[in-house]
mmCIF file with all atom_site columns, C-alpha atoms in Angstrom:
data_model
loop_
_atom_site.group_PDB
_atom_site.id
_atom_site.type_symbol
_atom_site.label_atom_id
_atom_site.label_alt_id
_atom_site.label_comp_id
_atom_site.label_asym_id
_atom_site.label_entity_id
_atom_site.label_seq_id
_atom_site.pdbx_PDB_ins_code
_atom_site.Cartn_x
_atom_site.Cartn_y
_atom_site.Cartn_z
_atom_site.occupancy
_atom_site.B_iso_or_equiv
_atom_site.pdbx_formal_charge
_atom_site.auth_seq_id
_atom_site.auth_comp_id
_atom_site.auth_asym_id
_atom_site.auth_atom_id
_atom_site.pdbx_PDB_model_num
ATOM 1   C CA . UNK A 1 1   ? 14.708  6.677   -17.337 1.00 0.00 ? 118 UNK A CA 1
ATOM 2   C CA . UNK A 1 2   ? 13.693  3.918   -15.900 1.00 0.00 ? 119 UNK A CA 1
ATOM 3   C CA . UNK A 1 3   ? 14.216  2.645   -12.012 1.00 0.00 ? 120 UNK A CA 1
ATOM 4   C CA . UNK A 1 4   ? 17.077  0.470   -10.734 1.00 0.00 ? 121 UNK A CA 1
ATOM 5   C CA . UNK A 1 5   ? 16.005  -2.514  -9.679  1.00 0.00 ? 122 UNK A CA 1
ATOM 6   C CA . UNK A 1 6   ? 17.047  -1.165  -5.966  1.00 0.00 ? 123 UNK A CA 1
ATOM 7   C CA . UNK A 1 7   ? 14.422  2.041   -6.851  1.00 0.00 ? 124 UNK A CA 1
ATOM 8   C CA . UNK A 1 8   ? 11.946  0.175   -7.781  1.00 0.00 ? 125 UNK A CA 1
ATOM 9   C CA . UNK A 1 9   ? 11.569  -1.991  -4.267  1.00 0.00 ? 126 UNK A CA 1
ATOM 10  C CA . UNK A 1 10  ? 11.434  1.747   -1.728  1.00 0.00 ? 127 UNK A CA 1
ATOM 11  C CA . UNK A 1 11  ? 9.248   2.358   -4.456  1.00 0.00 ? 128 UNK A CA 1
ATOM 12  C CA . UNK A 1 12  ? 6.933   -0.750  -3.711  1.00 0.00 ? 129 UNK A CA 1
ATOM 13  C CA . UNK A 1 13  ? 7.941   0.055   -0.140  1.00 0.00 ? 130 UNK A CA 1
ATOM 14  C CA . UNK A 1 14  ? 7.056   2.976   0.630   1.00 0.00 ? 131 UNK A CA 1
ATOM 15  C CA . UNK A 1 15  ? 4.121   2.590   -1.471  1.00 0.00 ? 132 UNK A CA 1
ATOM 16  C CA . UNK A 1 16  ? 2.821   -0.391  0.476   1.00 0.00 ? 133 UNK A CA 1
ATOM 17  C CA . UNK A 1 17  ? 3.149   1.838   3.657   1.00 0.00 ? 134 UNK A CA 1
ATOM 18  C CA . UNK A 1 18  ? 1.245   4.942   2.960   1.00 0.00 ? 135 UNK A CA 1
ATOM 19  C CA . UNK A 1 19  ? -1.510  1.872   1.174   1.00 0.00 ? 136 UNK A CA 1
ATOM 20  C CA . UNK A 1 20  ? -1.352  -0.397  4.558   1.00 0.00 ? 137 UNK A CA 1
ATOM 21  C CA . UNK A 1 21  ? -1.565  2.899   6.992   1.00 0.00 ? 138 UNK A CA 1
ATOM 22  C CA . UNK A 1 22  ? -4.032  4.881   5.145   1.00 0.00 ? 139 UNK A CA 1
ATOM 23  C CA . UNK A 1 23  ? -6.719  1.379   5.548   1.00 0.00 ? 140 UNK A CA 1
ATOM 24  C CA . UNK A 1 24  ? -5.352  1.157   9.657   1.00 0.00 ? 141 UNK A CA 1
ATOM 25  C CA . UNK A 1 25  ? -4.926  5.381   10.973  1.00 0.00 ? 142 UNK A CA 1
ATOM 26  C CA . UNK A 1 26  ? -7.873  7.638   9.630   1.00 0.00 ? 143 UNK A CA 1
ATOM 27  C CA . UNK A 1 27  ? -5.833  10.898  10.807  1.00 0.00 ? 144 UNK A CA 1
ATOM 28  C CA . UNK A 1 28  ? -2.827  8.858   8.557   1.00 0.00 ? 145 UNK A CA 1
ATOM 29  C CA . UNK A 1 29  ? -5.706  8.840   5.309   1.00 0.00 ? 146 UNK A CA 1
ATOM 30  C CA . UNK A 1 30  ? -7.108  12.443  6.239   1.00 0.00 ? 147 UNK A CA 1
ATOM 31  C CA . UNK A 1 31  ? -3.418  14.165  5.839   1.00 0.00 ? 148 UNK A CA 1
ATOM 32  C CA . UNK A 1 32  ? -3.316  11.433  2.218   1.00 0.00 ? 149 UNK A CA 1
ATOM 33  C CA . UNK A 1 33  ? -5.932  13.596  0.671   1.00 0.00 ? 150 UNK A CA 1
ATOM 34  C CA . UNK A 1 34  ? -5.378  16.900  2.146   1.00 0.00 ? 151 UNK A CA 1
ATOM 35  C CA . UNK A 1 35  ? -1.395  16.976  1.936   1.00 0.00 ? 152 UNK A CA 1
ATOM 36  C CA . UNK A 1 36  ? -0.487  13.883  0.374   1.00 0.00 ? 153 UNK A CA 1
ATOM 37  C CA . UNK A 1 37  ? 3.475   15.828  -0.077  1.00 0.00 ? 154 UNK A CA 1
ATOM 38  C CA . UNK A 1 38  ? 3.978   16.424  3.305   1.00 0.00 ? 155 UNK A CA 1
ATOM 39  C CA . UNK A 1 39  ? 1.620   11.678  4.140   1.00 0.00 ? 156 UNK A CA 1
ATOM 40  C CA . UNK A 1 40  ? 3.224   10.603  1.550   1.00 0.00 ? 157 UNK A CA 1
ATOM 41  C CA . UNK A 1 41  ? 6.999   11.218  3.134   1.00 0.00 ? 158 UNK A CA 1
ATOM 42  C CA . UNK A 1 42  ? 6.398   10.331  6.169   1.00 0.00 ? 159 UNK A CA 1
ATOM 43  C CA . UNK A 1 43  ? 6.074   6.592   4.490   1.00 0.00 ? 160 UNK A CA 1
ATOM 44  C CA . UNK A 1 44  ? 9.022   7.236   2.774   1.00 0.00 ? 161 UNK A CA 1
ATOM 45  C CA . UNK A 1 45  ? 8.508   8.434   -0.378  1.00 0.00 ? 162 UNK A CA 1
ATOM 46  C CA . UNK A 1 46  ? 9.979   12.868  -0.936  1.00 0.00 ? 163 UNK A CA 1
ATOM 47  C CA . UNK A 1 47  ? 8.772   14.218  -3.748  1.00 0.00 ? 164 UNK A CA 1
ATOM 48  C CA . UNK A 1 48  ? 10.270  17.583  -5.597  1.00 0.00 ? 165 UNK A CA 1
ATOM 49  C CA . UNK A 1 49  ? 8.635   20.098  -4.376  1.00 0.00 ? 166 UNK A CA 1
ATOM 50  C CA . UNK A 1 50  ? 7.121   21.194  -7.250  1.00 0.00 ? 167 UNK A CA 1
ATOM 51  C CA . UNK A 1 51  ? 5.496   18.001  -8.018  1.00 0.00 ? 168 UNK A CA 1
ATOM 52  C CA . UNK A 1 52  ? 2.074   18.153  -8.204  1.00 0.00 ? 169 UNK A CA 1
ATOM 53  C CA . UNK A 1 53  ? -0.159  15.081  -6.638  1.00 0.00 ? 170 UNK A CA 1
ATOM 54  C CA . UNK A 1 54  ? -2.905  13.451  -6.762  1.00 0.00 ? 171 UNK A CA 1
ATOM 55  C CA . UNK A 1 55  ? -4.839  10.817  -5.273  1.00 0.00 ? 172 UNK A CA 1
ATOM 56  C CA . UNK A 1 56  ? -7.488  9.116   -6.614  1.00 0.00 ? 173 UNK A CA 1
ATOM 57  C CA . UNK A 1 57  ? -9.787  6.513   -4.160  1.00 0.00 ? 174 UNK A CA 1
ATOM 58  C CA . UNK A 1 58  ? -11.987 3.596   -3.985  1.00 0.00 ? 175 UNK A CA 1
ATOM 59  C CA . UNK A 1 59  ? -12.729 1.987   -7.627  1.00 0.00 ? 176 UNK A CA 1
ATOM 60  C CA . UNK A 1 60  ? -10.017 1.560   -10.053 1.00 0.00 ? 177 UNK A CA 1
ATOM 61  C CA . UNK A 1 61  ? -10.735 3.424   -13.289 1.00 0.00 ? 178 UNK A CA 1
ATOM 62  C CA . UNK A 1 62  ? -12.304 0.556   -16.245 1.00 0.00 ? 179 UNK A CA 1
ATOM 63  C CA . UNK A 1 63  ? -8.974  0.648   -18.218 1.00 0.00 ? 180 UNK A CA 1
ATOM 64  C CA . UNK A 1 64  ? -7.305  -0.207  -14.707 1.00 0.00 ? 181 UNK A CA 1
ATOM 65  C CA . UNK A 1 65  ? -10.045 -2.618  -13.355 1.00 0.00 ? 182 UNK A CA 1
ATOM 66  C CA . UNK A 1 66  ? -9.173  -4.406  -16.873 1.00 0.00 ? 183 UNK A CA 1
ATOM 67  C CA . UNK A 1 67  ? -6.063  -5.540  -15.515 1.00 0.00 ? 184 UNK A CA 1
ATOM 68  C CA . UNK A 1 68  ? -4.759  -8.136  -12.403 1.00 0.00 ? 185 UNK A CA 1
ATOM 69  C CA . UNK A 1 69  ? -4.001  -7.547  -8.835  1.00 0.00 ? 186 UNK A CA 1
ATOM 70  C CA . UNK A 1 70  ? -0.860  -7.493  -9.644  1.00 0.00 ? 187 UNK A CA 1
ATOM 71  C CA . UNK A 1 71  ? -0.352  -5.892  -12.630 1.00 0.00 ? 188 UNK A CA 1
ATOM 72  C CA . UNK A 1 72  ? -2.284  -3.534  -10.931 1.00 0.00 ? 189 UNK A CA 1
ATOM 73  C CA . UNK A 1 73  ? 1.270   -2.809  -8.930  1.00 0.00 ? 190 UNK A CA 1
ATOM 74  C CA . UNK A 1 74  ? 2.739   -2.474  -11.784 1.00 0.00 ? 191 UNK A CA 1
ATOM 75  C CA . UNK A 1 75  ? 0.686   -0.184  -13.296 1.00 0.00 ? 192 UNK A CA 1
ATOM 76  C CA . UNK A 1 76  ? 1.516   2.061   -9.621  1.00 0.00 ? 193 UNK A CA 1
ATOM 77  C CA . UNK A 1 77  ? 4.948   2.078   -10.542 1.00 0.00 ? 194 UNK A CA 1
ATOM 78  C CA . UNK A 1 78  ? 4.999   2.364   -13.979 1.00 0.00 ? 195 UNK A CA 1
ATOM 79  C CA . UNK A 1 79  ? 2.638   6.107   -13.034 1.00 0.00 ? 196 UNK A CA 1
ATOM 80  C CA . UNK A 1 80  ? 5.225   6.795   -10.451 1.00 0.00 ? 197 UNK A CA 1
ATOM 81  C CA . UNK A 1 81  ? 8.323   6.622   -13.325 1.00 0.00 ? 198 UNK A CA 1
ATOM 82  C CA . UNK A 1 82  ? 5.774   8.017   -15.628 1.00 0.00 ? 199 UNK A CA 1
ATOM 83  C CA . UNK A 1 83  ? 5.783   11.465  -12.103 1.00 0.00 ? 200 UNK A CA 1
ATOM 84  C CA . UNK A 1 84  ? 9.243   11.359  -12.249 1.00 0.00 ? 201 UNK A CA 1
ATOM 85  C CA . UNK A 1 85  ? 9.370   12.729  -16.171 1.00 0.00 ? 202 UNK A CA 1
ATOM 86  C CA . UNK A 1 86  ? 7.020   15.102  -15.781 1.00 0.00 ? 203 UNK A CA 1
ATOM 87  C CA . UNK A 1 87  ? 6.631   16.385  -12.365 1.00 0.00 ? 204 UNK A CA 1
ATOM 88  C CA . UNK A 1 88  ? 3.326   14.927  -12.075 1.00 0.00 ? 205 UNK A CA 1
ATOM 89  C CA . UNK A 1 89  ? 2.823   12.381  -9.566  1.00 0.00 ? 206 UNK A CA 1
ATOM 90  C CA . UNK A 1 90  ? -0.657  9.839   -9.183  1.00 0.00 ? 207 UNK A CA 1
ATOM 91  C CA . UNK A 1 91  ? -1.017  7.472   -6.769  1.00 0.00 ? 208 UNK A CA 1
ATOM 92  C CA . UNK A 1 92  ? -4.132  5.361   -6.016  1.00 0.00 ? 209 UNK A CA 1
ATOM 93  C CA . UNK A 1 93  ? -5.345  4.189   -2.597  1.00 0.00 ? 210 UNK A CA 1
ATOM 94  C CA . UNK A 1 94  ? -7.844  0.983   -2.934  1.00 0.00 ? 211 UNK A CA 1
ATOM 95  C CA . UNK A 1 95  ? -10.219 1.842   -1.333  1.00 0.00 ? 212 UNK A CA 1
ATOM 96  C CA . UNK A 1 96  ? -9.678  -0.834  2.775   1.00 0.00 ? 213 UNK A CA 1
ATOM 97  C CA . UNK A 1 97  ? -9.789  -4.818  2.348   1.00 0.00 ? 214 UNK A CA 1
ATOM 98  C CA . UNK A 1 98  ? -12.538 -6.591  3.704   1.00 0.00 ? 215 UNK A CA 1
ATOM 99  C CA . UNK A 1 99  ? -12.179 -10.031 5.422   1.00 0.00 ? 216 UNK A CA 1
ATOM 100 C CA . UNK A 1 100 ? -14.873 -11.687 6.401   1.00 0.00 ? 217 UNK A CA 1
ATOM 101 C CA . UNK A 1 101 ? -14.283 -13.189 9.905   1.00 0.00 ? 218 UNK A CA 1
ATOM 102 C CA . UNK A 1 102 ? -18.012 -14.827 9.569   1.00 0.00 ? 219 UNK A CA 1
ATOM 103 C CA . UNK A 1 103 ? -16.027 -18.323 8.656   1.00 0.00 ? 220 UNK A CA 1
ATOM 104 C CA . UNK A 1 104 ? -13.855 -18.782 10.451  1.00 0.00 ? 221 UNK A CA 1
ATOM 105 C CA . UNK A 1 105 ? -13.636 -20.464 13.650  1.00 0.00 ? 222 UNK A CA 1
ATOM 106 C CA . UNK A 1 106 ? -11.693 -19.590 17.055  1.00 0.00 ? 223 UNK A CA 1
ATOM 107 C CA . UNK A 1 107 ? -8.889  -21.368 16.187  1.00 0.00 ? 224 UNK A CA 1
ATOM 108 C CA . UNK A 1 108 ? -8.288  -19.622 13.005  1.00 0.00 ? 225 UNK A CA 1
ATOM 109 C CA . UNK A 1 109 ? -8.937  -16.166 14.376  1.00 0.00 ? 226 UNK A CA 1
ATOM 110 C CA . UNK A 1 110 ? -6.333  -16.569 16.894  1.00 0.00 ? 227 UNK A CA 1
ATOM 111 C CA . UNK A 1 111 ? -3.570  -17.864 14.231  1.00 0.00 ? 228 UNK A CA 1
ATOM 112 C CA . UNK A 1 112 ? -4.827  -14.738 11.755  1.00 0.00 ? 229 UNK A CA 1
ATOM 113 C CA . UNK A 1 113 ? -3.575  -12.941 14.218  1.00 0.00 ? 230 UNK A CA 1
ATOM 114 C CA . UNK A 1 114 ? -1.113  -14.633 15.213  1.00 0.00 ? 231 UNK A CA 1
ATOM 115 C CA . UNK A 1 115 ? -1.581  -16.431 18.196  1.00 0.00 ? 232 UNK A CA 1
ATOM 116 C CA . UNK A 1 116 ? -0.902  -19.552 17.079  1.00 0.00 ? 233 UNK A CA 1
ATOM 117 C CA . UNK A 1 117 ? 2.871   -20.868 18.913  1.00 0.00 ? 234 UNK A CA 1
ATOM 118 C CA . UNK A 1 118 ? 4.700   -24.114 18.112  1.00 0.00 ? 235 UNK A CA 1
ATOM 119 C CA . UNK A 1 119 ? 6.180   -25.051 21.337  1.00 0.00 ? 236 UNK A CA 1
ATOM 120 C CA . UNK A 1 120 ? 9.319   -27.728 20.189  1.00 0.00 ? 237 UNK A CA 1
ATOM 121 C CA . UNK A 1 121 ? 11.296  -27.663 23.541  1.00 0.00 ? 238 UNK A CA 1
ATOM 122 C CA . UNK A 1 122 ? 9.807   -29.836 26.636  1.00 0.00 ? 239 UNK A CA 1
ATOM 123 C CA . UNK A 1 123 ? 6.414   -29.892 28.078  1.00 0.00 ? 240 UNK A CA 1
ATOM 124 C CA . UNK A 1 124 ? 6.451   -25.876 29.328  1.00 0.00 ? 241 UNK A CA 1
ATOM 125 C CA . UNK A 1 125 ? 3.752   -22.927 30.576  1.00 0.00 ? 242 UNK A CA 1
ATOM 126 C CA . UNK A 1 126 ? 3.164   -22.456 27.352  1.00 0.00 ? 243 UNK A CA 1
ATOM 127 C CA . UNK A 1 127 ? 2.672   -25.738 25.208  1.00 0.00 ? 244 UNK A CA 1
ATOM 128 C CA . UNK A 1 128 ? -0.706  -27.414 26.181  1.00 0.00 ? 245 UNK A CA 1
#
């Protein structure tokens, strides 16, 4: 049974939260390894009690490596759909993306960090 668009979007939201949280929180990443069902439930992805859950980390398998970046998400959605049918869920958690900040100047770093303030009102203390 194929997921509805709403179910697919709910899965993508929860999977994305799992990725971002595992990349930014070592405790969550450890829980994802030790108790994946509970860790996934924390981000809104509740799996059946009797399901098996496998977490793959790091580099994708050779079959996945051939796919484009966009294809990886589609592949994960397909794996989730297959898990709903079989009870065997497989989730891939890519390595934490690395951002090279050595090429950014102070203004660019501030913009990336959300420090870009654009004020369209009269002169005030935040407008410089």
